[in-house]
C-alpha positions as a LaTeX table, in Angstrom:
\begin{tabular}{lrrr}
\hline
Residue & $x$ (\AA) & $y$ (\AA) & $z$ (\AA) \\
\hline
Gly1 & $-0.07$ & $-0.04$ & 0.00 \\
Gly2 & 0.94 & 3.61 & 0.31 \\
Gly3 & 2.88 & 3.21 & 3.48 \\
Gly4 & 0.00 & 4.40 & 5.86 \\
Gly5 & 0.35 & 7.26 & 8.30 \\
Asp6 & 3.36 & 8.71 & 10.13 \\
Ala7 & 2.99 & 6.44 & 13.17 \\
Ala8 & 4.94 & 3.35 & 11.91 \\
Pro9 & 6.33 & 3.94 & 8.38 \\
Arg10 & 7.89 & 1.08 & 6.63 \\
Pro11 & 10.25 & 1.58 & 3.78 \\
Leu12 & 8.79 & $-0.14$ & 0.64 \\
Ser13 & 10.82 & $-2.45$ & $-1.56$ \\
Lys14 & 11.77 & $-1.20$ & $-5.00$ \\
Ser15 & 9.14 & $-3.30$ & $-6.52$ \\
Glu16 & 6.50 & $-2.30$ & $-4.01$ \\
Leu17 & 7.24 & 1.35 & $-4.62$ \\
Arg18 & 7.35 & 0.95 & $-8.46$ \\
Asp19 & 3.94 & $-0.87$ & $-8.44$ \\
Phe20 & 2.14 & 1.48 & $-6.03$ \\
Gly21 & 3.55 & 4.59 & $-7.47$ \\
Thr22 & 2.80 & 3.49 & $-11.05$ \\
Ala23 & $-0.82$ & 2.75 & $-10.19$ \\
Ala24 & $-1.28$ & 6.08 & $-8.32$ \\
Thr25 & 0.31 & 8.21 & $-11.18$ \\
Val26 & $-2.02$ & 9.65 & $-13.81$ \\
Phe27 & $-1.28$ & 10.84 & $-17.40$ \\
Val28 & $-3.03$ & 14.06 & $-17.86$ \\
Leu29 & $-4.14$ & 15.07 & $-21.45$ \\
Val30 & $-5.29$ & 18.75 & $-21.94$ \\
Lys31 & $-6.93$ & 20.17 & $-24.94$ \\
Thr32 & $-7.00$ & 23.85 & $-25.36$ \\
Lys33 & $-7.97$ & 26.31 & $-28.20$ \\
Lys34 & $-4.27$ & 26.57 & $-29.13$ \\
Gly35 & $-3.75$ & 22.73 & $-29.26$ \\
Gly36 & $-2.83$ & 20.08 & $-26.66$ \\
Ala37 & $-0.52$ & 19.61 & $-23.69$ \\
Leu38 & 0.56 & 16.80 & $-21.42$ \\
Gly39 & 1.19 & 16.68 & $-17.70$ \\
Thr40 & 1.08 & 14.42 & $-14.69$ \\
Gly41 & $-1.24$ & 13.90 & $-11.73$ \\
Phe42 & $-1.81$ & 11.48 & $-8.96$ \\
Leu43 & $-4.73$ & 9.96 & $-7.23$ \\
Ile44 & $-5.67$ & 11.41 & $-3.85$ \\
Gly45 & $-9.13$ & 9.58 & $-3.85$ \\
Pro46 & $-11.07$ & 7.05 & $-5.93$ \\
Asp47 & $-12.18$ & 9.84 & $-8.25$ \\
Leu48 & $-9.85$ & 12.72 & $-7.42$ \\
Val49 & $-6.53$ & 13.56 & $-8.99$ \\
Met50 & $-4.04$ & 16.24 & $-7.80$ \\
Thr51 & $-1.96$ & 18.13 & $-10.29$ \\
Asn52 & $-0.51$ & 21.58 & $-10.95$ \\
Ala53 & $-2.80$ & 24.49 & $-11.87$ \\
His54 & $-0.48$ & 25.43 & $-14.65$ \\
Val55 & $-1.06$ & 22.09 & $-16.29$ \\
Val56 & $-4.94$ & 22.50 & $-16.61$ \\
Glu57 & $-5.75$ & 26.22 & $-16.06$ \\
Asn58 & $-6.42$ & 27.01 & $-19.73$ \\
Ala59 & $-8.12$ & 23.64 & $-20.56$ \\
Asp60 & $-11.26$ & 23.19 & $-22.60$ \\
Leu61 & $-11.00$ & 19.49 & $-22.12$ \\
Val62 & $-9.01$ & 17.32 & $-19.61$ \\
Val63 & $-8.71$ & 13.61 & $-19.90$ \\
Ala64 & $-7.01$ & 11.53 & $-17.19$ \\
Val65 & $-5.53$ & 8.21 & $-18.21$ \\
Thr66 & $-5.04$ & 5.68 & $-15.46$ \\
Glu67 & $-2.65$ & 2.71 & $-15.30$ \\
Asp68 & $-5.40$ & 0.36 & $-16.47$ \\
Arg69 & $-5.59$ & 2.45 & $-19.65$ \\
Glu70 & $-8.94$ & 3.84 & $-18.72$ \\
Arg71 & $-9.58$ & 7.28 & $-20.10$ \\
His72 & $-11.54$ & 9.46 & $-17.63$ \\
Leu73 & $-13.20$ & 12.74 & $-18.43$ \\
Ala74 & $-12.14$ & 15.25 & $-15.82$ \\
Thr75 & $-13.50$ & 18.48 & $-14.41$ \\
Ile76 & $-11.58$ & 21.03 & $-12.46$ \\
Leu77 & $-13.03$ & 20.76 & $-8.88$ \\
Ser78 & $-10.68$ & 23.37 & $-7.24$ \\
Ile79 & $-7.68$ & 25.39 & $-8.51$ \\
Thr80 & $-5.23$ & 28.07 & $-7.29$ \\
Lys81 & $-4.34$ & 31.08 & $-9.37$ \\
Pro82 & $-0.49$ & 31.28 & $-9.47$ \\
Gln83 & 0.72 & 34.82 & $-9.85$ \\
Val84 & 4.49 & 34.11 & $-10.38$ \\
Pro85 & 6.83 & 31.14 & $-10.56$ \\
Gly86 & 7.03 & 29.40 & $-7.36$ \\
Asp87 & 3.55 & 30.39 & $-6.24$ \\
Arg88 & 1.08 & 27.89 & $-4.86$ \\
Asp89 & 0.24 & 25.95 & $-7.99$ \\
Phe90 & $-2.47$ & 23.30 & $-7.28$ \\
Ala91 & $-5.57$ & 21.86 & $-8.99$ \\
Val92 & $-7.85$ & 18.92 & $-8.12$ \\
Leu93 & $-9.54$ & 17.07 & $-10.82$ \\
Lys94 & $-12.83$ & 15.17 & $-10.45$ \\
Leu95 & $-13.16$ & 12.07 & $-12.60$ \\
Ala96 & $-16.37$ & 11.08 & $-14.19$ \\
Glu97 & $-16.12$ & 7.69 & $-12.60$ \\
Pro98 & $-13.96$ & 6.26 & $-9.77$ \\
Thr99 & $-10.90$ & 4.11 & $-10.28$ \\
Lys100 & $-9.87$ & 0.98 & $-8.31$ \\
Ala101 & $-6.24$ & 2.13 & $-7.65$ \\
Glu102 & $-5.28$ & 2.89 & $-4.10$ \\
Pro103 & $-4.93$ & 6.71 & $-3.45$ \\
Val104 & $-1.71$ & 8.01 & $-2.09$ \\
Ser105 & $-1.04$ & 9.05 & 1.63 \\
Phe106 & 0.98 & 12.10 & 2.52 \\
Ser107 & 3.84 & 12.79 & 4.83 \\
Thr108 & 4.84 & 16.11 & 6.24 \\
Ser109 & 8.12 & 14.56 & 7.66 \\
Tyr110 & 10.90 & 15.26 & 5.14 \\
His111 & 14.49 & 16.30 & 5.55 \\
Ala112 & 17.63 & 16.95 & 3.48 \\
Leu113 & 19.26 & 13.72 & 2.28 \\
Asp114 & 16.04 & 11.74 & 2.49 \\
Asp115 & 15.71 & 9.37 & $-0.49$ \\
Ile116 & 12.81 & 10.38 & $-2.90$ \\
Val117 & 11.44 & 9.03 & $-6.16$ \\
Ala118 & 9.69 & 11.22 & $-8.86$ \\
Phe119 & 6.92 & 9.59 & $-11.02$ \\
Gly120 & 5.60 & 11.20 & $-14.12$ \\
Phe121 & 5.55 & 11.63 & $-17.84$ \\
Pro122 & 8.40 & 13.86 & $-19.05$ \\
Gly123 & 7.72 & 14.79 & $-22.67$ \\
Lys124 & 11.46 & 14.32 & $-23.65$ \\
Val125 & 11.01 & 10.57 & $-22.72$ \\
Thr126 & 7.38 & 9.90 & $-23.53$ \\
Ala127 & 7.92 & 11.32 & $-27.16$ \\
Asn128 & 10.08 & 8.31 & $-27.84$ \\
Asp129 & 7.48 & 5.89 & $-26.51$ \\
Arg130 & 5.42 & 4.24 & $-29.25$ \\
Gln131 & 2.41 & 4.35 & $-27.09$ \\
Thr132 & 2.38 & 8.03 & $-27.12$ \\
Ala133 & 2.33 & 8.03 & $-30.89$ \\
Asp134 & $-0.52$ & 5.56 & $-30.89$ \\
Lys135 & $-2.65$ & 7.66 & $-28.67$ \\
Phe136 & $-2.25$ & 10.79 & $-30.81$ \\
Asp137 & $-2.53$ & 9.20 & $-34.30$ \\
Gly138 & $-5.69$ & 7.36 & $-33.25$ \\
Ala139 & $-4.11$ & 3.90 & $-33.64$ \\
Asp140 & $-4.89$ & 3.07 & $-30.05$ \\
Gln141 & $-6.87$ & 5.45 & $-27.93$ \\
Arg142 & $-6.21$ & 3.24 & $-24.94$ \\
Ala143 & $-2.48$ & 3.60 & $-25.37$ \\
Leu144 & $-0.53$ & 4.80 & $-22.34$ \\
Pro145 & 3.14 & 5.75 & $-22.38$ \\
Ala146 & 5.12 & 3.95 & $-19.65$ \\
Val147 & 5.55 & 6.09 & $-16.48$ \\
Val148 & 9.10 & 7.42 & $-15.98$ \\
Thr149 & 10.70 & 7.17 & $-12.50$ \\
Ser150 & 13.75 & 9.13 & $-11.23$ \\
Thr151 & 15.56 & 8.64 & $-8.00$ \\
Gly152 & 17.46 & 11.18 & $-5.89$ \\
Thr153 & 17.52 & 12.93 & $-2.53$ \\
Ile154 & 15.97 & 16.01 & $-1.03$ \\
Gln155 & 18.65 & 18.71 & $-1.19$ \\
Asn156 & 16.98 & 21.17 & 1.16 \\
Val157 & 13.72 & 22.27 & 2.63 \\
Ile158 & 13.15 & 25.94 & 2.54 \\
Glu159 & 10.47 & 28.61 & 3.02 \\
Ser160 & 10.55 & 30.59 & $-0.16$ \\
Lys161 & 10.24 & 34.36 & $-0.45$ \\
Leu162 & 6.51 & 33.79 & $-1.04$ \\
His163 & 6.34 & 32.10 & 2.43 \\
Ile164 & 5.76 & 28.68 & 0.75 \\
Glu165 & 7.45 & 25.45 & 1.91 \\
Val166 & 9.48 & 24.11 & $-1.13$ \\
Leu167 & 11.70 & 21.00 & $-1.50$ \\
Thr168 & 14.59 & 21.10 & $-3.80$ \\
His169 & 15.70 & 17.62 & $-4.95$ \\
Ser170 & 18.07 & 15.86 & $-7.30$ \\
Ala171 & 15.61 & 13.45 & $-9.15$ \\
Lys172 & 15.56 & 14.27 & $-12.75$ \\
Val173 & 12.38 & 15.89 & $-13.95$ \\
Ser174 & 11.41 & 17.96 & $-17.05$ \\
Gln175 & 8.38 & 19.39 & $-18.78$ \\
Gly176 & 5.66 & 16.83 & $-18.52$ \\
Asn177 & 6.51 & 15.87 & $-14.91$ \\
Ser178 & 4.53 & 18.94 & $-13.80$ \\
Gly179 & 1.86 & 17.88 & $-11.21$ \\
Gly180 & 3.52 & 14.56 & $-10.60$ \\
Pro181 & 4.15 & 12.99 & $-7.16$ \\
Leu182 & 7.39 & 13.02 & $-5.28$ \\
Phe183 & 7.44 & 9.86 & $-3.01$ \\
Asp184 & 9.58 & 9.13 & 0.01 \\
Ala185 & 10.99 & 5.71 & 0.68 \\
Cys186 & 7.79 & 4.62 & 2.33 \\
Gly187 & 5.55 & 5.48 & $-0.68$ \\
Arg188 & 4.18 & 8.62 & 0.85 \\
Val189 & 3.86 & 11.89 & $-1.21$ \\
Val190 & 6.23 & 14.55 & 0.22 \\
Gly191 & 5.85 & 17.00 & $-2.65$ \\
Ile192 & 4.44 & 17.86 & $-6.04$ \\
Asn193 & 6.88 & 18.40 & $-8.89$ \\
Thr194 & 6.22 & 21.93 & $-10.18$ \\
Phe195 & 9.23 & 23.70 & $-11.81$ \\
Ile196 & 12.93 & 23.39 & $-12.63$ \\
Ala197 & 15.88 & 25.70 & $-12.69$ \\
Glu198 & 17.33 & 26.49 & $-16.05$ \\
Gln199 & 19.99 & 28.72 & $-17.51$ \\
Ser200 & 19.38 & 30.26 & $-20.93$ \\
Leu201 & 22.46 & 30.19 & $-23.29$ \\
Thr202 & 22.83 & 31.76 & $-26.62$ \\
Ala203 & 24.85 & 30.05 & $-29.34$ \\
Ile204 & 25.66 & 31.07 & $-33.02$ \\
Val205 & 24.84 & 28.21 & $-35.32$ \\
Asp206 & 25.15 & 28.69 & $-39.05$ \\
Lys207 & 25.38 & 32.43 & $-38.37$ \\
Lys208 & 22.07 & 32.56 & $-36.65$ \\
Lys209 & 21.61 & 33.05 & $-32.93$ \\
Ser210 & 19.89 & 30.31 & $-31.11$ \\
Lys211 & 18.64 & 30.27 & $-27.56$ \\
Phe212 & 18.98 & 27.04 & $-25.54$ \\
Asp213 & 17.60 & 26.38 & $-21.94$ \\
Ile214 & 20.03 & 24.19 & $-20.04$ \\
Pro215 & 18.65 & 22.36 & $-16.87$ \\
Gln216 & 20.83 & 23.23 & $-13.91$ \\
Gly217 & 20.21 & 20.06 & $-11.83$ \\
Tyr218 & 17.74 & 21.79 & $-9.41$ \\
Gln219 & 14.26 & 20.49 & $-9.23$ \\
Trp220 & 11.56 & 22.19 & $-7.11$ \\
Ala221 & 8.61 & 20.51 & $-5.56$ \\
Leu222 & 5.92 & 22.19 & $-3.53$ \\
Ala223 & 5.86 & 20.45 & $-0.17$ \\
Ser224 & 3.06 & 18.20 & 0.94 \\
Lys225 & 2.46 & 20.60 & 3.77 \\
Glu226 & 1.21 & 23.20 & 1.30 \\
Met227 & $-0.85$ & 20.61 & $-0.60$ \\
Leu228 & $-2.65$ & 19.54 & 2.53 \\
Thr229 & $-3.43$ & 23.10 & 3.52 \\
Phe230 & $-4.90$ & 23.63 & 0.05 \\
Leu231 & $-6.95$ & 20.39 & 0.26 \\
Gln232 & $-8.33$ & 21.28 & 3.71 \\
\hline
\end{tabular}
């Protein structure tokens, strides 16, 4: 299971964490007037999915795809209005019908050097997954790209300038991971992956200037403490 409450946490084996995290992680498809977008979410109830507001805020249609390849029409039940990067960035989606997967549990006990695992659907990886192509070209509407996991440690726990508790961590995430869960070793959610630190570099290629964004190795997750306050 998800490791239960904080009373007597038990570290999960790799296979237990993989199976539980995969079942709880949701592929979020968003349709807007300008096209489509992809993101990640996770089950906090049989018919409730947590994600980032910036994943779904401009959506005309949201579809959540669960591990069993079931497509669920989703409506936005509650959402924050982020003003600047690093702001509280949360949304709860309500699915048209419940799922059978076990929802996550949360922990507000997290410290620097704690082991963590990020689950999600980073576009740079899922773009190479045949299942993604099958979903968008209509070959298999039940296709679901494989969830991508990345391990690391919490680097620090800070209160940001916006007075928001944030975890920086070393698990590799990128666009598409937004809204995805950050699990501790016991399978409890300690954060939601929301943004990454990048440095912009300009290079001259064939006499033309090109701009590149280079990830700097710092990933930021809004802490579970902030999620629980929002949910309450």
